[in-house]
Structures are given as structure tokens and as C-alpha cells.
PDB file of C-alpha atoms and ligand atoms in Angstrom:
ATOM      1  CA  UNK I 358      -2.385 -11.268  14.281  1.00 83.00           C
ATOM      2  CA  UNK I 359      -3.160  -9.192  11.763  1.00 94.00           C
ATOM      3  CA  UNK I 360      -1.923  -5.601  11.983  1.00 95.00           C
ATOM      4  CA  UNK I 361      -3.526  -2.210  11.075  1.00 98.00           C
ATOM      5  CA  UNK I 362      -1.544  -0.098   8.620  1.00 98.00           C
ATOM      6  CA  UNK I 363      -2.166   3.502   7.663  1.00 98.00           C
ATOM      7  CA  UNK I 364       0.228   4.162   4.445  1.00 98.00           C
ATOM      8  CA  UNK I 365       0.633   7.449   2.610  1.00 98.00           C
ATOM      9  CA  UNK I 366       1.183   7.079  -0.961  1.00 98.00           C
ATOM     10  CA  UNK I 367       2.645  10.758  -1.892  1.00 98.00           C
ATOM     11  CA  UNK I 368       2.912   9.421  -5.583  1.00 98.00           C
ATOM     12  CA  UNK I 369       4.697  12.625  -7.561  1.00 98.00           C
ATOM     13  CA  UNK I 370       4.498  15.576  -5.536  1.00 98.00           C
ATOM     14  CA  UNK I 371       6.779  16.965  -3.028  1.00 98.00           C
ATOM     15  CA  UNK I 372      10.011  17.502  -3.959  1.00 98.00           C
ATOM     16  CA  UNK I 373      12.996  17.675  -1.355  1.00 98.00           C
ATOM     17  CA  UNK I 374      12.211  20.535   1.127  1.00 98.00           C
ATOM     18  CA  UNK I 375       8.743  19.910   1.478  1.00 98.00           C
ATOM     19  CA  UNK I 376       9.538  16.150   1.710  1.00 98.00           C
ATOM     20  CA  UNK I 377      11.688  16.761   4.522  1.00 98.00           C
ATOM     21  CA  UNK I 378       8.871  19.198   6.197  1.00 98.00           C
ATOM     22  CA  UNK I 379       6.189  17.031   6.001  1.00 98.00           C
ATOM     23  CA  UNK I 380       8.109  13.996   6.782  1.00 98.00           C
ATOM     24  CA  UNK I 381       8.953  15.568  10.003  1.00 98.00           C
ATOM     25  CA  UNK I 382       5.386  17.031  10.701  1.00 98.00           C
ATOM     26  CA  UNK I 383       4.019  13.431  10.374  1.00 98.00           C
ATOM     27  CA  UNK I 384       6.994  11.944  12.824  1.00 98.00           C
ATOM     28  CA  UNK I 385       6.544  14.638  15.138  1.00 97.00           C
ATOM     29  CA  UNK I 386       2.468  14.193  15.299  1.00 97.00           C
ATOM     30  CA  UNK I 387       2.795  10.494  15.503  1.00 97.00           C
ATOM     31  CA  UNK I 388       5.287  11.191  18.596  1.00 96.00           C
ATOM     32  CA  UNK I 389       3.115  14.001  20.012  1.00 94.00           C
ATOM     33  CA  UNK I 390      -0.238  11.913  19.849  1.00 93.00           C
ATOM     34  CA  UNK I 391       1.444   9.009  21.207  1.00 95.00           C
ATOM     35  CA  UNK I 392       0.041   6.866  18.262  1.00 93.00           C
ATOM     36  CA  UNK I 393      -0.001   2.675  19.502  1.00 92.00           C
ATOM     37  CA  UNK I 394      -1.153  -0.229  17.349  1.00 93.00           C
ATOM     38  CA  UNK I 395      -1.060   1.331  14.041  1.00 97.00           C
ATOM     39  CA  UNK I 396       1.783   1.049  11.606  1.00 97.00           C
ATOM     40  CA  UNK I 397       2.702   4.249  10.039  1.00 98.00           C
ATOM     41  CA  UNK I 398       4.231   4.323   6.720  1.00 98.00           C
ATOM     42  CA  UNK I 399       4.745   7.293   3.946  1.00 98.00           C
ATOM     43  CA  UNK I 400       6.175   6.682   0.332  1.00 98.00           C
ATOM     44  CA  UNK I 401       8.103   9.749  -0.871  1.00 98.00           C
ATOM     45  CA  UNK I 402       9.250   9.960  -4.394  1.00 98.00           C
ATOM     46  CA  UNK I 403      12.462   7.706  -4.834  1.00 98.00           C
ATOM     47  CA  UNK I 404      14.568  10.961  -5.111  1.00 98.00           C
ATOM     48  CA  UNK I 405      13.840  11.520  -1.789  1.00 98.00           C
ATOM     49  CA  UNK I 406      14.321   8.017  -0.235  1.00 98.00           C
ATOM     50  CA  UNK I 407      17.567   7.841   1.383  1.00 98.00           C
ATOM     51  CA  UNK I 408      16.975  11.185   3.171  1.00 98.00           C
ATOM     52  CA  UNK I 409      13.523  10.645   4.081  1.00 98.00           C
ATOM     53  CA  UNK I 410      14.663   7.705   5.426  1.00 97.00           C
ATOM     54  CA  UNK I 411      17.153   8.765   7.440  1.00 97.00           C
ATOM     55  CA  UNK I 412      15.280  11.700   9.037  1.00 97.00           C
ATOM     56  CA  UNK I 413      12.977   9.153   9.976  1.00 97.00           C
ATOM     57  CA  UNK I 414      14.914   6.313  11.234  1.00 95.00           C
ATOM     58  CA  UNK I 415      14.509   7.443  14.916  1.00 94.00           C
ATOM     59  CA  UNK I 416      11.116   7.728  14.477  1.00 96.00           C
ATOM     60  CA  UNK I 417       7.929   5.507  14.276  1.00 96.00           C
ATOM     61  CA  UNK I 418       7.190   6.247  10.820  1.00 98.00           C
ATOM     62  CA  UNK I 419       8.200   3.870   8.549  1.00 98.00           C
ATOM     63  CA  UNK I 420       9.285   4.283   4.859  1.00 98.00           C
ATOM     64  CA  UNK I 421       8.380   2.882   1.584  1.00 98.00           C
ATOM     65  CA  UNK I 422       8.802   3.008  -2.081  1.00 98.00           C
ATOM     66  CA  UNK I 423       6.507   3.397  -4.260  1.00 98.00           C
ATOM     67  CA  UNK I 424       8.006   1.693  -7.476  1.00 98.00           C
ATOM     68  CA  UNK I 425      11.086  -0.766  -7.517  1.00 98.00           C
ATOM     69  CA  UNK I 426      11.994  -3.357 -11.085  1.00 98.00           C
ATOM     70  CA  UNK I 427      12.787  -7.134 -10.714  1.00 98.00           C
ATOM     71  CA  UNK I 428      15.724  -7.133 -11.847  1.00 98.00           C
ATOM     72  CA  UNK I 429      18.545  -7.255  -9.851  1.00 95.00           C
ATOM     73  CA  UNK I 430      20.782  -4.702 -11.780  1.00 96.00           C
ATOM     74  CA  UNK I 431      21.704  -4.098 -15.328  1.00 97.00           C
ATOM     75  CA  UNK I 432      20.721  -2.039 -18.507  1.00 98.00           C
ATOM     76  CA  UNK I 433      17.194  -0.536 -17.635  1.00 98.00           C
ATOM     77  CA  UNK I 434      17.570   2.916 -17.775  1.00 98.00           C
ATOM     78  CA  UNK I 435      15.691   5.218 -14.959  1.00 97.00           C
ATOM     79  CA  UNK I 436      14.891   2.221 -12.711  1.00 98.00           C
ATOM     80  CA  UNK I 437      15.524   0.950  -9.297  1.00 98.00           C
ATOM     81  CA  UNK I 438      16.514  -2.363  -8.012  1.00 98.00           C
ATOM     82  CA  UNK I 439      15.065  -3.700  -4.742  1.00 98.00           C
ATOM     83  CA  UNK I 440      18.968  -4.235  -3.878  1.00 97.00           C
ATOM     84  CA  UNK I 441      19.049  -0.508  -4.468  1.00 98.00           C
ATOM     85  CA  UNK I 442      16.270  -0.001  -1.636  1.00 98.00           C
ATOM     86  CA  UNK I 443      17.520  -2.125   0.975  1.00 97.00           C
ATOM     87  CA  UNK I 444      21.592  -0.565   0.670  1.00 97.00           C
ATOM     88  CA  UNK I 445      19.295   2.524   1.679  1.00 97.00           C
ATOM     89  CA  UNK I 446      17.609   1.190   4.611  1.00 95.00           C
ATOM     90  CA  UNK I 447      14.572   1.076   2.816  1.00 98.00           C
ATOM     91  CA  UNK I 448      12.029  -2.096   3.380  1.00 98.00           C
ATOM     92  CA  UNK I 449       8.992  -2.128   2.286  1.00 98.00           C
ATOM     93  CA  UNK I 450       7.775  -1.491  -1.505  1.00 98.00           C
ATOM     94  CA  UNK I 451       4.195  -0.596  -3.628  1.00 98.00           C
ATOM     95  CA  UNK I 452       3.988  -2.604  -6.384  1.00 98.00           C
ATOM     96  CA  UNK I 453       0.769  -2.736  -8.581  1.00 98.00           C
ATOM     97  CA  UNK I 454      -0.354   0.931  -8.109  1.00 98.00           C
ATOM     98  CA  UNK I 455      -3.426   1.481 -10.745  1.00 98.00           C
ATOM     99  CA  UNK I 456      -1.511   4.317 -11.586  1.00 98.00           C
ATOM    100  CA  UNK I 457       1.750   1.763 -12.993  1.00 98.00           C
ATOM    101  CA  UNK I 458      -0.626  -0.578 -14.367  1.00 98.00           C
ATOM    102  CA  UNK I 459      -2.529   2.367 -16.381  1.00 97.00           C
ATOM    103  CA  UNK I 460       0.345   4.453 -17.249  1.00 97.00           C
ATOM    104  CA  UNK I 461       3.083   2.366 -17.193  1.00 97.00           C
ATOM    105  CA  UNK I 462       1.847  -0.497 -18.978  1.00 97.00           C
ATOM    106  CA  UNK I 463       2.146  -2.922 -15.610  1.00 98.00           C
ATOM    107  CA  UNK I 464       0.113  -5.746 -15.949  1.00 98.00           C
ATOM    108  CA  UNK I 465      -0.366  -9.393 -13.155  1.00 97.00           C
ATOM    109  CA  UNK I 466       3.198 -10.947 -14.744  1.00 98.00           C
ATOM    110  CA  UNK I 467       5.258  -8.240 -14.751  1.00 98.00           C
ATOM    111  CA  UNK I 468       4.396  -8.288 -11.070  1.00 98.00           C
ATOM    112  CA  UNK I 469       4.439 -10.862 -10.132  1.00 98.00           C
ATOM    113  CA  UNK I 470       8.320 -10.893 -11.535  1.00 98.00           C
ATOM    114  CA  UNK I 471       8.549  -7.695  -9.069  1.00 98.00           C
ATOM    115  CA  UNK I 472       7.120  -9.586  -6.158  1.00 98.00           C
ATOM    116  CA  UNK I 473       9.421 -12.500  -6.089  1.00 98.00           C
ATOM    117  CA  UNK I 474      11.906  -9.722  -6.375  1.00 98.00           C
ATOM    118  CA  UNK I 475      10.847  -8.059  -3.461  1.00 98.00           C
ATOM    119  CA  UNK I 476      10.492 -10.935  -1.136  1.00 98.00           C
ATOM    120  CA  UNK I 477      13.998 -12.481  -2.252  1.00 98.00           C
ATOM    121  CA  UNK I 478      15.648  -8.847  -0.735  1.00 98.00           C
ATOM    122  CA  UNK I 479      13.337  -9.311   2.030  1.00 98.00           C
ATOM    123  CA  UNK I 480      11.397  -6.357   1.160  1.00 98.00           C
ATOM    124  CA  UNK I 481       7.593  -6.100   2.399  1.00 98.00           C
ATOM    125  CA  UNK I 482       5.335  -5.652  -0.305  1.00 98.00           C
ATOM    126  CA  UNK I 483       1.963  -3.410  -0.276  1.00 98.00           C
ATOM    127  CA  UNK I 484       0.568  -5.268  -3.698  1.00 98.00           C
ATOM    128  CA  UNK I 485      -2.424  -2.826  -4.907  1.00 98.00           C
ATOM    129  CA  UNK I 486      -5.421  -4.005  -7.029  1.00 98.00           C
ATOM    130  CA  UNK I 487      -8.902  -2.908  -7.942  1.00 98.00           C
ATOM    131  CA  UNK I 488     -11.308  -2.578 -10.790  1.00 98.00           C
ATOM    132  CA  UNK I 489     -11.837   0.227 -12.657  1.00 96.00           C
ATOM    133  CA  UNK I 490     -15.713   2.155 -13.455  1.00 94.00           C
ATOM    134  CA  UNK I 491     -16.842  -0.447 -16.009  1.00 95.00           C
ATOM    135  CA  UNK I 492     -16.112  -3.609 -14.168  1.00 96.00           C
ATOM    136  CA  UNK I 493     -18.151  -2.603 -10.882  1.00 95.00           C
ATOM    137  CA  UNK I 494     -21.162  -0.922 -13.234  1.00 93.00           C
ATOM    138  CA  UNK I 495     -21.133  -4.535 -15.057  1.00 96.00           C
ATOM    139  CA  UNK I 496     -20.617  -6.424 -11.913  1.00 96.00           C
ATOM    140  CA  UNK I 497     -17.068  -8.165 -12.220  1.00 97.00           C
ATOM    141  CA  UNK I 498     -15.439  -6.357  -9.716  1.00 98.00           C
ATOM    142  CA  UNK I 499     -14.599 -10.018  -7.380  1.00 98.00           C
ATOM    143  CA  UNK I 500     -13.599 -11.123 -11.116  1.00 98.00           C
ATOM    144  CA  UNK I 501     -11.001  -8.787 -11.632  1.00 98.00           C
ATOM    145  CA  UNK I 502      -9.511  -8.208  -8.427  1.00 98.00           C
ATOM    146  CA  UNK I 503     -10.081 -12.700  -7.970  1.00 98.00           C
ATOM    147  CA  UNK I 504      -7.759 -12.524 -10.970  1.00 98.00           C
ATOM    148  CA  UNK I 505      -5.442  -9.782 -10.378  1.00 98.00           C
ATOM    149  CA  UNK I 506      -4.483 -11.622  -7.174  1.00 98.00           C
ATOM    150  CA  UNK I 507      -4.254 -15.161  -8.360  1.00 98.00           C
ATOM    151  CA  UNK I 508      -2.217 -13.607 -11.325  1.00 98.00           C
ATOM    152  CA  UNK I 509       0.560 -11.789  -9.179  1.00 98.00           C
ATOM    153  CA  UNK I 510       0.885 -13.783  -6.338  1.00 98.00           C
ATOM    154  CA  UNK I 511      -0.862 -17.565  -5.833  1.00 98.00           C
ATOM    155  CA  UNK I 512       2.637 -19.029  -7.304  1.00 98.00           C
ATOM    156  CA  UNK I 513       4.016 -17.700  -3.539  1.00 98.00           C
ATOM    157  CA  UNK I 514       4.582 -20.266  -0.678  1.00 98.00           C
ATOM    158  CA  UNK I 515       2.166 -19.820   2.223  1.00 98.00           C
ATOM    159  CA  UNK I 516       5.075 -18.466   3.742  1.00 98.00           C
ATOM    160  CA  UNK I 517       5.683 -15.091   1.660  1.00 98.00           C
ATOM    161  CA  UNK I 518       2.340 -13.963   2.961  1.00 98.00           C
ATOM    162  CA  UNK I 519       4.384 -12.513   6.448  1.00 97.00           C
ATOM    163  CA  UNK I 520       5.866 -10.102   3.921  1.00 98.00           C
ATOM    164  CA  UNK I 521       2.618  -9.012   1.916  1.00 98.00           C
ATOM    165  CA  UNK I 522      -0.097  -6.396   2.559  1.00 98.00           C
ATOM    166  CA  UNK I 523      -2.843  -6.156   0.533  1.00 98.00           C
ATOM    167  CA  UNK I 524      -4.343  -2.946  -1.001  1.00 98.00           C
ATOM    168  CA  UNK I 525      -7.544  -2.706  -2.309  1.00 98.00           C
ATOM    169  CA  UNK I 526      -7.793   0.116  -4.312  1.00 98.00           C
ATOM    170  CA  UNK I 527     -10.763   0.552  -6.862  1.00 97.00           C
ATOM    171  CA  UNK I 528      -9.826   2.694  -9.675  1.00 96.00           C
ATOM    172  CA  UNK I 529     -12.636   4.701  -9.709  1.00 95.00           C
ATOM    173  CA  UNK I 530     -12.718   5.855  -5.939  1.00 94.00           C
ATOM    174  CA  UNK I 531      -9.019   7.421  -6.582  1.00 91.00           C
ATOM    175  CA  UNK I 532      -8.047  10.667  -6.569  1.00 87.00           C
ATOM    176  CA  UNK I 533     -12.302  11.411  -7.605  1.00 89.00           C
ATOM    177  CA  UNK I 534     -13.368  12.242  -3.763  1.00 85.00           C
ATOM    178  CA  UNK I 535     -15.732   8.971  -4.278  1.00 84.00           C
ATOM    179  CA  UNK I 536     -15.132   6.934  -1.913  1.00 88.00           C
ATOM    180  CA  UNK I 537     -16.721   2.837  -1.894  1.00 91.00           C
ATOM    181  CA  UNK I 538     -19.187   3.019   0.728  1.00 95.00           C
ATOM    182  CA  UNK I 539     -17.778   1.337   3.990  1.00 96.00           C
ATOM    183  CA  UNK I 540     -20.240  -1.718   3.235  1.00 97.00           C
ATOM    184  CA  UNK I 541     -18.539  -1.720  -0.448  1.00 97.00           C
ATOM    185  CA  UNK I 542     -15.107  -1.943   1.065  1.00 98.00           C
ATOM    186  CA  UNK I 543     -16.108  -4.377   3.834  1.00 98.00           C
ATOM    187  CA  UNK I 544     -17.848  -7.364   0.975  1.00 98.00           C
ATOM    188  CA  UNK I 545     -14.685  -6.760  -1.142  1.00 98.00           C
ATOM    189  CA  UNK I 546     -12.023  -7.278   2.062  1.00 98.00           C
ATOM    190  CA  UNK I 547     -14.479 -10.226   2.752  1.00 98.00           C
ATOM    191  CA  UNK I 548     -13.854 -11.682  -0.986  1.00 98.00           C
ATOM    192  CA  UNK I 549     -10.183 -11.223  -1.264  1.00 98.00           C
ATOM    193  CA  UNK I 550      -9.729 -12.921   3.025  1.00 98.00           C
ATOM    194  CA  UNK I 551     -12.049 -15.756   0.987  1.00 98.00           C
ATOM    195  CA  UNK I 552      -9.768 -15.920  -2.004  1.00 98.00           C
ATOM    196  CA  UNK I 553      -6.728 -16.066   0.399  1.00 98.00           C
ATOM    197  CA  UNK I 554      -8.473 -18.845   2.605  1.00 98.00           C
ATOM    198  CA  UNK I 555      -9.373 -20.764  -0.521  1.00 98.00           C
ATOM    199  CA  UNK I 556      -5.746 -21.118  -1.407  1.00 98.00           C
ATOM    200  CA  UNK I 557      -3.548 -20.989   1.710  1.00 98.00           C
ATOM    201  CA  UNK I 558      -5.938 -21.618   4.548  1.00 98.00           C
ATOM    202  CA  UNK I 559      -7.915 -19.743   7.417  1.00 97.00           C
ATOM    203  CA  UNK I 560      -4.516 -18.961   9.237  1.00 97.00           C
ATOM    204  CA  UNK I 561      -2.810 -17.104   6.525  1.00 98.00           C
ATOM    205  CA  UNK I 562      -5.781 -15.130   5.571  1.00 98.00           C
ATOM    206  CA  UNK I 563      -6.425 -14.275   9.242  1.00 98.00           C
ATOM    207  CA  UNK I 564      -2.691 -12.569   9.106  1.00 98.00           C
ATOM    208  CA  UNK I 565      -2.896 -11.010   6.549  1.00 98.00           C
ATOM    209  CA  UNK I 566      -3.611  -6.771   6.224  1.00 98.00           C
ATOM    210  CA  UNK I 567      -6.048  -5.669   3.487  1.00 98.00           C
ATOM    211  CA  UNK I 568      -6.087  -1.661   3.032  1.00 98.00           C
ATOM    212  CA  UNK I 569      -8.507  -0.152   1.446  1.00 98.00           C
ATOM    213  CA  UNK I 570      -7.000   2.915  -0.804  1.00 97.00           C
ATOM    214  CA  UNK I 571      -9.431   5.326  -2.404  1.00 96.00           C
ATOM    215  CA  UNK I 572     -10.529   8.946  -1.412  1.00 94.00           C
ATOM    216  CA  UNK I 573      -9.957   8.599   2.384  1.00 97.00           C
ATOM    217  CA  UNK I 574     -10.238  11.420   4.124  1.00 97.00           C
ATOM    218  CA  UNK I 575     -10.258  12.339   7.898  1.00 97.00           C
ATOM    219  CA  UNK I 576     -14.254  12.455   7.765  1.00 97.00           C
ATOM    220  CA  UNK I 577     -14.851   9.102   6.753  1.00 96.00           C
ATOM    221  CA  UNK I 578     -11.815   6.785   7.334  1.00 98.00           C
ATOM    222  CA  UNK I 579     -13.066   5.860  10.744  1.00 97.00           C
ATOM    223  CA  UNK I 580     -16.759   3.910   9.118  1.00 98.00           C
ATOM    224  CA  UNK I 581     -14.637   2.645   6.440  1.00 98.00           C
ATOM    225  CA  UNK I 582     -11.977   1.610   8.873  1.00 98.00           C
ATOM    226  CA  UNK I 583     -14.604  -0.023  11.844  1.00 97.00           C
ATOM    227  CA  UNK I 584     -15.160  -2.758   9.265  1.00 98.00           C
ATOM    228  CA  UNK I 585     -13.835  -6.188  10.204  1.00 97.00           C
ATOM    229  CA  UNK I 586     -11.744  -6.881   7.300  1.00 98.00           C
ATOM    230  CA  UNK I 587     -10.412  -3.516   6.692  1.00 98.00           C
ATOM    231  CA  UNK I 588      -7.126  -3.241   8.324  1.00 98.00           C
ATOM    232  CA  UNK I 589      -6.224   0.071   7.521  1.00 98.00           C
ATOM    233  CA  UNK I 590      -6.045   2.220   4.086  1.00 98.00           C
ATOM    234  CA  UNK I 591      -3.569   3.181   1.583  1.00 98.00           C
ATOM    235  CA  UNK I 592      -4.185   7.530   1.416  1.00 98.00           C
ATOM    236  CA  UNK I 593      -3.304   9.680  -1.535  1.00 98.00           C
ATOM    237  CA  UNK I 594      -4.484  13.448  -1.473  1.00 97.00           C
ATOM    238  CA  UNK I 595      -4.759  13.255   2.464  1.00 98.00           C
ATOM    239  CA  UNK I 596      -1.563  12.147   3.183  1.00 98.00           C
ATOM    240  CA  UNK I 597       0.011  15.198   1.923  1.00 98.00           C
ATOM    241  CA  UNK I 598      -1.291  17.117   4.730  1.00 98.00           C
ATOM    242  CA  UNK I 599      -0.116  16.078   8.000  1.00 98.00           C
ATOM    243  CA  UNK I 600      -2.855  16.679  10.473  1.00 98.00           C
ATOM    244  CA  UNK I 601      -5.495  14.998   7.714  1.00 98.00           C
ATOM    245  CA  UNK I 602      -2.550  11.964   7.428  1.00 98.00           C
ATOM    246  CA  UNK I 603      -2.648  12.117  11.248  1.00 98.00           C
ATOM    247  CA  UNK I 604      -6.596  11.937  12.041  1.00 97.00           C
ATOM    248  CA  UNK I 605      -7.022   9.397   9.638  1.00 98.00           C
ATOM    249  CA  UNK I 606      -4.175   7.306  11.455  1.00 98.00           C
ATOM    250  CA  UNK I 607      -6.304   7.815  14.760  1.00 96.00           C
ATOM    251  CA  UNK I 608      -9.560   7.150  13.238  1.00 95.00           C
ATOM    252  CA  UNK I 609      -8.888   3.442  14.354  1.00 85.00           C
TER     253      UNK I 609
HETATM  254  P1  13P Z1110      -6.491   9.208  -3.061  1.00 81.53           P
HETATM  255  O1  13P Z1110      -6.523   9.012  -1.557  1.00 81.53           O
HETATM  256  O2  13P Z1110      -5.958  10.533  -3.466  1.00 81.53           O
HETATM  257  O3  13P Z1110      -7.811   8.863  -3.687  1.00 81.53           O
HETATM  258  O4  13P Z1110      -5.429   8.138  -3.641  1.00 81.53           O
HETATM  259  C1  13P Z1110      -5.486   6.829  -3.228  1.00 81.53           C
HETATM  260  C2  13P Z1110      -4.276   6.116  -3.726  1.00 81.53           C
HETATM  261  O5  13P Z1110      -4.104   5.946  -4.917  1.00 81.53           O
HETATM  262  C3  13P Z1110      -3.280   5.675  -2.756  1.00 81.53           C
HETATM  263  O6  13P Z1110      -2.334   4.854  -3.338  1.00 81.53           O
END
């Protein structure tokens, strides 16, 4: 079964004492509401890892990174190995964030490098995707997120898809307060569960969790979430408030 996910992506903001507070806002709501069913995960900045981490061990809020390189170790200045995460208690990774592949120059086969990675250290991976403005106004979004998928990860083993979560993030519904329309989200999920059952078969797409990532906010996470194939979102901007982070974790 297939599980719903509600994951804040903090990207670069918070530094360590308002990590720590709204780390232990979230864990503290999540306790308080008695939240069931829903995985809970927030990616601080990688500074803040180990202590994030460890303040929230006890908790269930679960932490993730939001960057990580193949490589094992070795002469790449500024970067961090999956190795790295897991001697930190960290297990679960975003690779593929429109915001690496845009600014960062991160395109399907470096990522694919950074997914086999990932899954050798026995790190989950939240792999993001989307189109950006032009492709949906010139109707290739299934195109481009078809290819960003098959790109990055149909060289996996059925098997690898225990450790994967997909995140559907169009480009243009980030960080703009445009959100895709619930029915948007819902055909897309339906495409990518297709594209999964085309390759591996009804019973690894069933088990699989797509997020949807883009402009979630309390007020309409719950339509965009009631969808059958959206299992949960991926939140920017609202996760950096805790009681927004937390009603969009109960909208299920
Ligand atoms: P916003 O929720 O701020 O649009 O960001 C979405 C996102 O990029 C999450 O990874």
C-alpha cells in the first residue's frame, strides 16, 4: 500500500535557530494533533542536518536532504556524499528539484548517477520532475515529465521502487501562488501511475507515492489532495510556517 507523504522542502532559508524552532513547532504539532497515516518529513538546509535530526529523532517527523552527489567521496568541493547522510542518521534524499536542474545545471543522467547512489546507501529518494510554462502552453507536459522519468530512473529493478517517491512538481506552479488545478494534478498522477505500470507492472505502480509540489497552501491542499493518485505534496513557502505545514498535513 501506497502511503501518503506530506514533505516540506525549506530549500535556503532558515538558518540554525530558527531551524531548531520550527523543527520543534512542527514535532510538537504533529504530537499535539495526534497526526496517523501521514508521513511527515521536513528538509532543512544540509548545515542544519545532523542537529535537526537529532532534535527530531524522538519524534514522528522525519528528515531529509535536499541535495546529496553520487559519488561516494573524493575531490568535489562543497558537496555531500549519501555516505555522508546516512553516518548522520539521515535517510531519505530530494534529488531532481527544478530548482538543481535550472540553477545547477542538473539534467535526467546526472540523476540518475545520484539515484543509484542513493539506493546503494539505502537512502529513500523523493525524485522531483515537471515541465516548465512553455511545455504545458504547447501541450508536452506527459512528454517531458514521460521523459524525465524514463531518463532518471527506468534502468532501476522493479525492486528500487520500495525506496522511491515521486514528486510532481510543475515549474510554473512553484513558488508563483498558481497552483495546477486539482483535476490538472489528478490526469498528470494518472500519466506518470500509467508510465510506471507500462514498465514495471500494476503492483509497483499501485505502491508507489506521487506528490504533487507546487503552491500548496492550507486552503487548497485538501481538493488537490482528495484526488486518487495524489498521495500527498511536496510544500515550499507553507512549510516554513508550522501551523500552515500542519493543516496541510491534516487536509488528508
Ligand atoms: P512552493 O510550495 O513554495 O510553491 O514550492 C514548492 C516546491 O518547490 C517544493 O519543493
Amino acid at each position: 500500500m501506497r502511503k501518503n507523504i506530506v514533505a516540506g522542502n525549506w530549500k535556503m532559508n532558515n538558518d540554525l535557530s530558527a531551524s531548531k524552532k520550527l523543527a520543534k513547532q512542527v514535532a510538537k504539532l504533529v504530537r499535539k494533533n495526534k497526526v496517523k497515516g501521514t508521513k511527515v518529513i521536513i528538509a532543512p538546509t544540509s548545515v542544519n542536518l545532523e542537529r535537526i535530526a537529532k532534535l527530531t529523532r524522538k519524534s514522528k517527523v522525519k528528515v531529509a536532504a535536499q541535495n546529496m552527489h553520487f559519488a561516494e567521496n573524493g575531490a568535489y568541493t562543497g558537496e555531500i556524499s549519501a555516505q555522508m547522510l546516512k553516518s548522520i542518521d539521515v535517510k531519505t534524499v530530494i534529488l531532481g528539484h527544478s530548482e538543481r536542474r535550472e540553477y545547477f545545471g542538473e539534467d535526467d543522467a546526472l540523476l540518475a548517477k545520484k539515484v543509484d547512489a542513493a539506493l546503494a546507501n539505502k537512502i529513500e529518494v523523493i525524485f522531483c520532475f515537471g515541465e516548465v510554462l512553455a511545455d504545458r502552453k504547447a501541450g508536452n507536459e506527459e512528454a517531458v515529465v514521460g521523459s524525465q522519468i524514463k531518463n532518471a530512473l527506468f534502468h532501476l529493478e522493479a525492486s528500487a521502487f520500495k525506496n522511491i517517491v515521486l514528486a510532481y512538481e510543475p515549474v510554473w506552479a512553484i513558488g508563483t501562488g498558481e497552483t495546477a488545478t486539482p483535476e490538472q494534478a489528478q490526469d498528470m498522477h494518472a500519466f506518470i501511475r500509467k508510465t510506471l505500470v507500462d514498465k514495471y507492472g500494476a503492483e509497483v505502480a499501485d505502491n508507489v507515492s506521487i506528490l504533487y509540489g507546487g503552491s500548496v497552501k492550507p486552503a487548497n491542499a485538501k481538493e488537490i489532495f482528495s484526488k486518487p493518485d495524489v498521495d500527498g505534496g511536496l510544500i515550499g513557502g507553507a512549510a516554513l510556517s508550522a501551523d500552515d505545514f500542519l493543516a496541510i498535513v491534516q487536509a488528508f
